[in-house]
Short mmCIF file of C-alpha atoms and ligand atoms in Angstrom, two decimals:
data_model
loop_
_atom_site.label_atom_id
_atom_site.label_comp_id
_atom_site.label_asym_id
_atom_site.label_seq_id
_atom_site.Cartn_x
_atom_site.Cartn_y
_atom_site.Cartn_z
CA MET A 1200 13.32 9.50 -19.13
CA GLN A 1201 12.71 6.14 -17.32
CA ILE A 1202 9.49 4.24 -16.88
CA ILE A 1203 9.11 2.48 -13.77
CA ASP A 1204 7.27 -0.54 -14.36
CA GLY A 1205 5.74 -1.71 -11.11
CA LYS A 1206 3.51 -4.23 -12.88
CA ALA A 1207 6.73 -6.26 -14.29
CA THR A 1208 8.51 -5.51 -10.73
CA ALA A 1209 5.47 -6.75 -8.90
CA ALA A 1210 5.54 -10.11 -10.99
CA THR A 1211 9.03 -10.43 -10.39
CA ILE A 1212 8.65 -10.36 -6.45
CA LYS A 1213 5.82 -12.95 -6.71
CA ALA A 1214 7.51 -15.36 -8.34
CA GLU A 1215 10.53 -14.82 -5.54
CA ILE A 1216 7.79 -15.58 -3.29
CA LYS A 1217 6.23 -18.44 -4.71
CA GLU A 1218 9.86 -19.89 -4.90
CA GLU A 1219 10.37 -19.75 -1.47
CA VAL A 1220 6.83 -21.03 -0.40
CA GLU A 1221 7.48 -23.86 -2.32
CA ARG A 1222 10.48 -24.54 -0.66
CA LEU A 1223 8.77 -23.76 2.60
CA VAL A 1224 6.22 -26.34 2.02
CA ALA A 1225 8.69 -28.81 0.37
CA GLN A 1226 10.18 -28.76 4.40
CA GLY A 1227 7.00 -29.67 5.76
CA VAL A 1228 5.99 -26.03 6.54
CA ARG A 1229 1.97 -25.53 5.74
CA ARG A 1230 1.53 -22.66 3.51
CA PRO A 1231 0.88 -18.71 4.19
CA HIS A 1232 -2.64 -18.24 4.85
CA LEU A 1233 -4.03 -14.75 4.16
CA ALA A 1234 -7.86 -14.05 5.21
CA ALA A 1235 -9.48 -10.97 4.36
CA ILE A 1236 -12.81 -9.11 5.49
CA LEU A 1237 -14.97 -7.65 3.05
CA VAL A 1238 -18.00 -5.76 4.09
CA GLY A 1239 -20.85 -4.50 1.54
CA HIS A 1240 -20.25 -4.18 -2.07
CA ASP A 1241 -18.08 -1.30 -2.89
CA GLY A 1242 -17.13 -1.40 -6.37
CA GLY A 1243 -13.29 -0.30 -5.69
CA SER A 1244 -12.93 -2.55 -2.59
CA GLU A 1245 -14.68 -5.75 -4.34
CA THR A 1246 -12.08 -5.25 -6.92
CA TYR A 1247 -9.18 -4.80 -4.68
CA VAL A 1248 -10.07 -8.14 -2.69
CA LYS A 1249 -10.50 -9.64 -5.84
CA ASN A 1250 -7.09 -9.03 -6.96
CA LYS A 1251 -5.45 -9.74 -3.27
CA VAL A 1252 -7.09 -13.35 -3.48
CA LEU A 1253 -5.65 -13.88 -6.86
CA ALA A 1254 -2.42 -12.46 -5.91
CA CYS A 1255 -2.90 -15.42 -2.79
CA GLU A 1256 -2.97 -17.92 -5.67
CA ALA A 1257 0.21 -16.72 -7.37
CA CYS A 1258 2.24 -16.82 -4.53
CA GLY A 1259 1.17 -20.20 -3.36
CA PHE A 1260 -0.60 -18.88 -0.67
CA GLU A 1261 -3.99 -20.09 1.13
CA SER A 1262 -6.77 -17.22 1.30
CA THR A 1263 -10.22 -17.20 2.72
CA LEU A 1264 -12.65 -14.23 2.18
CA LEU A 1265 -15.04 -13.60 4.47
CA ARG A 1266 -18.02 -11.30 3.13
CA PHE A 1267 -20.41 -9.39 5.09
CA GLU A 1268 -23.55 -7.37 4.27
CA ASP A 1269 -23.09 -3.90 5.29
CA THR A 1270 -25.71 -4.10 7.93
CA ILE A 1271 -23.17 -5.93 10.19
CA THR A 1272 -22.87 -4.04 13.60
CA GLU A 1273 -19.93 -3.18 14.67
CA GLU A 1274 -20.10 -5.41 17.62
CA GLU A 1275 -20.29 -8.33 15.08
CA LEU A 1276 -17.61 -7.13 13.11
CA LEU A 1277 -15.18 -7.03 16.14
CA ALA A 1278 -16.26 -10.87 16.67
CA GLU A 1279 -15.28 -11.78 13.51
CA VAL A 1280 -11.94 -10.08 13.96
CA ASN A 1281 -11.29 -11.82 17.42
CA ARG A 1282 -12.28 -15.13 15.93
CA LEU A 1283 -9.04 -14.40 13.07
CA ASN A 1284 -7.04 -13.19 16.03
CA GLU A 1285 -7.49 -16.81 17.49
CA ASP A 1286 -7.39 -18.75 14.41
CA GLU A 1287 -3.89 -20.51 14.28
CA THR A 1288 -4.50 -21.50 10.73
CA VAL A 1289 -4.81 -17.80 9.66
CA ASP A 1290 -0.98 -15.93 9.42
CA GLY A 1291 -2.35 -12.73 8.48
CA PHE A 1292 -5.32 -10.78 7.68
CA ILE A 1293 -6.88 -8.14 6.63
CA VAL A 1294 -10.40 -5.89 6.71
CA GLN A 1295 -10.60 -4.06 3.28
CA LEU A 1296 -11.68 -0.33 4.11
CA PRO A 1297 -13.80 1.76 4.05
CA LEU A 1298 -16.23 0.24 6.24
CA PRO A 1299 -19.73 1.64 6.59
CA ALA A 1300 -20.37 4.93 8.39
CA HIS A 1301 -21.82 3.17 11.39
CA ILE A 1302 -18.54 1.42 12.05
CA SER A 1303 -15.66 2.86 13.66
CA GLU A 1304 -12.65 1.90 11.22
CA GLN A 1305 -9.93 2.83 14.27
CA SER A 1306 -11.88 0.37 16.70
CA VAL A 1307 -11.52 -2.13 14.15
CA ILE A 1308 -8.03 -1.52 13.17
CA GLU A 1309 -7.18 -1.53 16.83
CA ALA A 1310 -8.86 -4.94 17.21
CA ILE A 1311 -6.62 -6.98 15.01
CA ASP A 1312 -4.19 -8.81 16.74
CA TYR A 1313 -1.07 -6.44 15.55
CA ARG A 1314 0.90 -9.51 14.98
CA LYS A 1315 -1.32 -10.41 12.33
CA ASP A 1316 -1.75 -6.99 11.13
CA VAL A 1317 -0.08 -7.62 7.63
CA ASP A 1318 -1.60 -4.19 6.39
CA GLY A 1319 0.28 -2.37 9.10
CA PHE A 1320 -2.51 -0.33 10.02
CA HIS A 1321 -2.42 -0.82 13.77
CA PRO A 1322 -0.94 1.71 16.06
CA ILE A 1323 1.75 -0.68 17.10
CA ASN A 1324 3.08 -1.42 13.54
CA VAL A 1325 2.99 2.20 12.89
CA GLY A 1326 5.00 3.31 16.07
CA ARG A 1327 7.38 0.74 15.20
CA MET A 1328 8.15 1.91 11.94
CA ALA A 1329 8.32 5.43 13.20
CA ILE A 1330 11.22 4.35 15.17
CA GLY A 1331 12.90 1.90 12.76
CA LEU A 1332 11.96 -1.36 14.78
CA PRO A 1333 10.84 -4.43 12.37
CA CYS A 1334 7.11 -4.39 12.12
CA TYR A 1335 4.83 -4.59 9.05
CA ILE A 1336 5.18 -1.44 6.92
CA SER A 1337 1.84 -0.44 5.12
CA ALA A 1338 1.88 -1.89 1.75
CA THR A 1339 1.80 0.73 -0.32
CA PRO A 1340 4.66 2.96 1.00
CA ARG A 1341 6.65 -0.33 1.35
CA GLY A 1342 6.16 -0.82 -2.15
CA ILE A 1343 7.52 2.44 -3.28
CA ILE A 1344 10.39 2.09 -1.25
CA GLU A 1345 10.94 -1.38 -3.10
CA LEU A 1346 10.47 0.26 -6.27
CA LEU A 1347 12.88 2.61 -5.79
CA LYS A 1348 15.30 0.22 -4.49
CA ARG A 1349 14.99 -2.45 -7.27
CA TYR A 1350 15.24 0.89 -9.89
CA GLU A 1351 18.70 1.86 -8.10
CA ILE A 1352 17.34 5.32 -7.72
CA PRO A 1353 19.61 7.18 -5.37
CA THR A 1354 17.47 8.70 -2.38
CA SER A 1355 20.18 9.51 0.19
CA GLY A 1356 20.63 13.01 1.08
CA ARG A 1357 18.12 14.26 -2.16
CA LYS A 1358 15.20 16.26 -1.25
CA CYS A 1359 11.56 14.28 -1.24
CA VAL A 1360 8.54 16.14 -1.38
CA VAL A 1361 5.42 13.99 -0.29
CA LEU A 1362 1.98 15.58 -1.32
CA GLY A 1363 -0.67 14.31 1.16
CA ARG A 1364 -0.67 13.66 4.70
CA SER A 1365 -3.11 10.42 5.05
CA ASN A 1366 -2.53 7.62 7.52
CA ILE A 1367 -2.28 4.96 4.68
CA VAL A 1368 0.05 6.53 2.39
CA GLY A 1369 1.42 10.09 3.03
CA LYS A 1370 2.47 9.83 6.54
CA PRO A 1371 4.28 6.75 6.43
CA MET A 1372 5.81 7.53 3.13
CA ALA A 1373 7.51 10.17 4.51
CA GLN A 1374 8.37 8.67 7.58
CA LEU A 1375 10.22 6.11 5.24
CA MET A 1376 11.76 8.29 3.13
CA MET A 1377 12.97 10.09 6.18
CA GLN A 1378 14.57 7.04 7.59
CA LYS A 1379 18.48 6.42 7.26
CA GLU A 1380 17.65 2.48 6.54
CA TYR A 1381 14.99 3.51 3.65
CA GLY A 1382 14.93 6.90 1.97
CA ASP A 1383 17.70 9.00 3.88
CA SER A 1384 15.82 11.70 2.31
CA THR A 1385 15.20 15.52 3.40
CA VAL A 1386 11.59 15.30 3.43
CA THR A 1387 9.02 17.79 2.89
CA VAL A 1388 5.30 17.20 3.37
CA CYS A 1389 2.43 19.07 1.75
CA HIS A 1390 -1.38 18.90 2.04
CA SER A 1391 -4.72 21.00 1.42
CA ARG A 1392 -3.55 23.81 3.64
CA SER A 1393 0.16 24.13 2.24
CA ALA A 1394 0.69 27.88 1.29
CA ASN A 1395 3.92 26.94 -1.33
CA LEU A 1396 3.50 23.70 -2.66
CA LYS A 1397 4.03 24.58 -6.08
CA GLU A 1398 7.58 26.17 -4.98
CA GLU A 1399 8.31 23.17 -2.51
CA CYS A 1400 7.62 20.28 -5.69
CA LEU A 1401 10.22 22.79 -7.85
CA GLN A 1402 12.95 22.09 -5.47
CA ALA A 1403 12.29 18.29 -5.16
CA ASP A 1404 14.65 15.57 -6.35
CA ILE A 1405 11.42 13.20 -5.87
CA ILE A 1406 8.21 13.94 -5.97
CA ILE A 1407 5.31 11.44 -4.28
CA ALA A 1408 1.82 12.55 -5.37
CA ALA A 1409 -0.73 10.86 -3.23
CA ILE A 1410 -3.76 12.99 -3.15
CA GLY A 1411 -6.23 11.41 -5.37
CA ARG A 1412 -6.81 14.84 -7.77
CA PRO A 1413 -6.11 14.02 -11.12
CA GLY A 1414 -3.63 15.42 -12.86
CA PHE A 1415 -2.54 17.69 -9.80
CA VAL A 1416 0.99 18.13 -10.52
CA THR A 1417 1.71 19.67 -13.83
CA ALA A 1418 5.10 20.27 -15.78
CA ASP A 1419 5.63 23.78 -14.25
CA MET A 1420 5.96 22.12 -10.91
CA VAL A 1421 8.49 19.63 -11.46
CA LYS A 1422 12.10 20.30 -11.94
CA PRO A 1423 13.98 18.93 -14.72
CA GLY A 1424 15.38 15.23 -14.10
CA ALA A 1425 13.12 14.47 -11.18
CA VAL A 1426 11.55 11.46 -10.18
CA ILE A 1427 8.00 11.24 -10.02
CA ILE A 1428 5.99 8.62 -7.86
CA ASP A 1429 2.62 8.88 -8.68
CA VAL A 1430 0.39 7.05 -6.09
CA GLY A 1431 -3.03 8.59 -7.19
CA THR A 1432 -5.64 6.36 -8.50
CA THR A 1433 -8.88 7.88 -9.44
CA ARG A 1434 -12.03 6.75 -11.26
CA VAL A 1435 -12.61 9.09 -13.89
CA PRO A 1436 -15.70 8.58 -15.94
CA ASP A 1437 -14.84 7.33 -19.68
CA ALA A 1438 -17.78 6.58 -21.60
CA THR A 1439 -14.91 4.44 -24.03
CA ARG A 1440 -14.20 1.60 -21.56
CA LYS A 1441 -16.16 -1.38 -20.85
CA ASN A 1442 -16.50 -0.96 -17.23
CA GLY A 1443 -17.17 3.15 -17.80
CA PHE A 1444 -14.16 4.41 -16.03
CA ARG A 1445 -10.41 4.77 -16.47
CA LEU A 1446 -7.91 5.36 -13.37
CA SER A 1447 -6.20 8.50 -13.55
CA GLY A 1448 -3.15 9.23 -11.40
CA ASP A 1449 -2.27 12.52 -9.60
CA VAL A 1450 0.21 13.61 -12.07
CA ASP A 1451 -0.15 15.16 -15.66
CA PHE A 1452 1.57 12.06 -17.17
CA GLU A 1453 1.95 13.29 -20.71
CA ASN A 1454 3.35 16.58 -20.09
CA VAL A 1455 5.56 15.65 -17.03
CA ALA A 1456 7.01 12.31 -18.14
CA PRO A 1457 9.55 14.10 -20.67
CA LEU A 1458 10.79 16.54 -18.13
CA CYS A 1459 11.71 13.91 -15.70
CA SER A 1460 14.29 11.17 -15.16
CA ALA A 1461 11.78 8.69 -14.14
CA ILE A 1462 8.56 8.25 -13.49
CA THR A 1463 5.58 5.61 -12.23
CA PRO A 1464 2.54 5.46 -14.71
CA VAL A 1465 -1.23 5.25 -13.70
CA PRO A 1466 -2.05 2.21 -13.90
CA GLY A 1467 0.79 -0.15 -13.86
CA GLY A 1468 3.00 1.51 -11.12
CA VAL A 1469 2.52 2.00 -7.72
CA GLY A 1470 -0.65 -0.49 -7.38
CA PRO A 1471 0.77 -3.59 -8.52
CA MET A 1472 3.20 -3.37 -5.96
CA THR A 1473 0.87 -2.56 -3.18
CA ILE A 1474 -0.64 -6.08 -2.98
CA CYS A 1475 2.62 -7.43 -3.61
CA MET A 1476 3.81 -6.25 -0.60
CA LEU A 1477 0.92 -7.32 1.58
CA MET A 1478 2.07 -10.75 0.21
CA LEU A 1479 5.35 -9.90 1.68
CA ASN A 1480 4.00 -9.20 4.66
CA THR A 1481 2.14 -12.25 4.85
CA LEU A 1482 5.00 -14.51 4.11
CA ALA A 1483 6.72 -12.43 7.08
CA ALA A 1484 3.92 -13.15 9.52
CA ALA A 1485 3.69 -16.70 8.50
CA LYS A 1486 7.87 -17.01 9.13
CA HIS A 1487 6.88 -15.25 12.60
CA GLU A 1488 9.22 -12.73 11.29
CA TYR A 1489 8.82 -9.69 13.00
CA TYR A 1490 6.83 -11.34 16.12
CA LYS A 1491 7.32 -14.51 18.10
P1 NAP B 390 -6.82 11.06 1.54
O1 NAP B 390 -6.92 10.06 2.84
O2 NAP B 390 -8.11 11.44 0.84
O3 NAP B 390 -5.57 11.86 1.87
C1 NAP B 390 -5.45 12.76 0.92
C2 NAP B 390 -4.64 13.79 0.63
O4 NAP B 390 -3.94 14.63 0.04
C3 NAP B 390 -4.45 14.54 2.24
O5 NAP B 390 -3.94 14.67 3.11
C4 NAP B 390 -5.06 16.24 1.83
O6 NAP B 390 -4.55 17.06 2.52
C5 NAP B 390 -4.15 16.03 0.64
N1 NAP B 390 -5.02 17.07 -0.26
C6 NAP B 390 -6.18 16.55 -0.88
N2 NAP B 390 -6.57 17.73 -1.77
C7 NAP B 390 -5.23 18.30 -1.90
C8 NAP B 390 -5.03 19.38 -3.28
N3 NAP B 390 -5.47 20.28 -3.69
N4 NAP B 390 -3.26 20.14 -2.36
C9 NAP B 390 -2.70 19.06 -1.57
N5 NAP B 390 -3.16 18.51 -1.33
C10 NAP B 390 -4.37 17.93 -1.22
O7 NAP B 390 -6.04 9.92 0.39
P2 NAP B 390 -5.28 8.61 0.52
O8 NAP B 390 -5.66 7.07 1.00
O9 NAP B 390 -3.96 8.89 1.17
O10 NAP B 390 -5.40 8.18 -0.80
C11 NAP B 390 -4.29 9.25 -1.88
C12 NAP B 390 -4.85 8.76 -3.35
O11 NAP B 390 -3.78 7.70 -3.76
C13 NAP B 390 -6.00 8.30 -3.96
O12 NAP B 390 -6.05 8.46 -5.41
C14 NAP B 390 -6.09 6.72 -3.77
O13 NAP B 390 -6.83 6.14 -4.44
C15 NAP B 390 -4.77 6.22 -3.99
N6 NAP B 390 -4.12 5.17 -3.32
C16 NAP B 390 -3.45 4.22 -4.40
C17 NAP B 390 -3.03 3.49 -3.61
C18 NAP B 390 -2.01 2.04 -4.63
O14 NAP B 390 -2.20 1.19 -4.18
N7 NAP B 390 -1.94 2.69 -5.81
C19 NAP B 390 -3.29 3.08 -2.08
C20 NAP B 390 -3.48 3.95 -1.60
C21 NAP B 390 -4.12 4.95 -2.09
P3 NAP B 390 -5.52 17.69 3.95
O15 NAP B 390 -4.84 16.34 4.93
O16 NAP B 390 -5.37 18.76 4.48
O17 NAP B 390 -7.12 16.94 3.68
#
């Protein structure tokens, strides 16, 4: 059984990005610049944004963090989005989700110029991804594709079960695993209404779990030799930890790992790759790789 080490892979990719950035800067090109909008003080969001700023430093990017109280109105936030759309010194930006309930996330996503939408959430990027055109691919599924590639895990013609159908993970993941250029797999998507989820999983060569239910995928659902990608990151109370919680994946790692051929741990699997792919998207934005 092989542990798929997302932390080490992400460190390698960040070093590759940094090398390219320094080469570009030496040629007189401006450093890539990522901006992030953070609304409110959600603990998880604070951590994610902090890690994104740190990743920018590691890659040699410039970063700008714009913070707003959760009393900001939708109109005010849309004005900030518009300002970033027009700021020529910003290559790409993200609006950290979730947003307060009084703000429509979809309106904010659609207000972002798709050419700066390095999260890959804008309908133009989602649509282009679905038909295989150059675009920003959302970071978590792209990170998983990159892990499978770098670990030389065969996917073509294999049966892949994706658990979860959210817009940011499950749906794009299933699309990419299906597409010839990426997974080239036979894909089944399961969700909370799937009647035969366990039977589907038992048939799978690759299971990608993205549902947010700690320990949901148990050993009796896994075919021996399968590859397991665990996207789940749920905060579970843990009094032994300084911060009072630990991160738990969707897979019962202890009992599933001995069965499978390769598995991602939580933490240290998919998570570090996600931020790394945001950096790759930002580099692509700075180079106008997908859009002129
Ligand atoms: P989400 O929007 O809550 O979607 C969860 C999906 O799982 C839904 O499609 C839901 O089905 C399905 N589901 C929930 N309970 C289920 C059950 N008992 N059986 C079968 N399907 C079930 O979550 P998300 O944003 O996709 O995130 C999923 C997990 O990945 C979370 O733990 C999140 O923290 C984590 N995550 C990690 C990263 C990373 O970088 N590591 C990035 C993003 C998300 P319905 O559609 O029927 O409701």
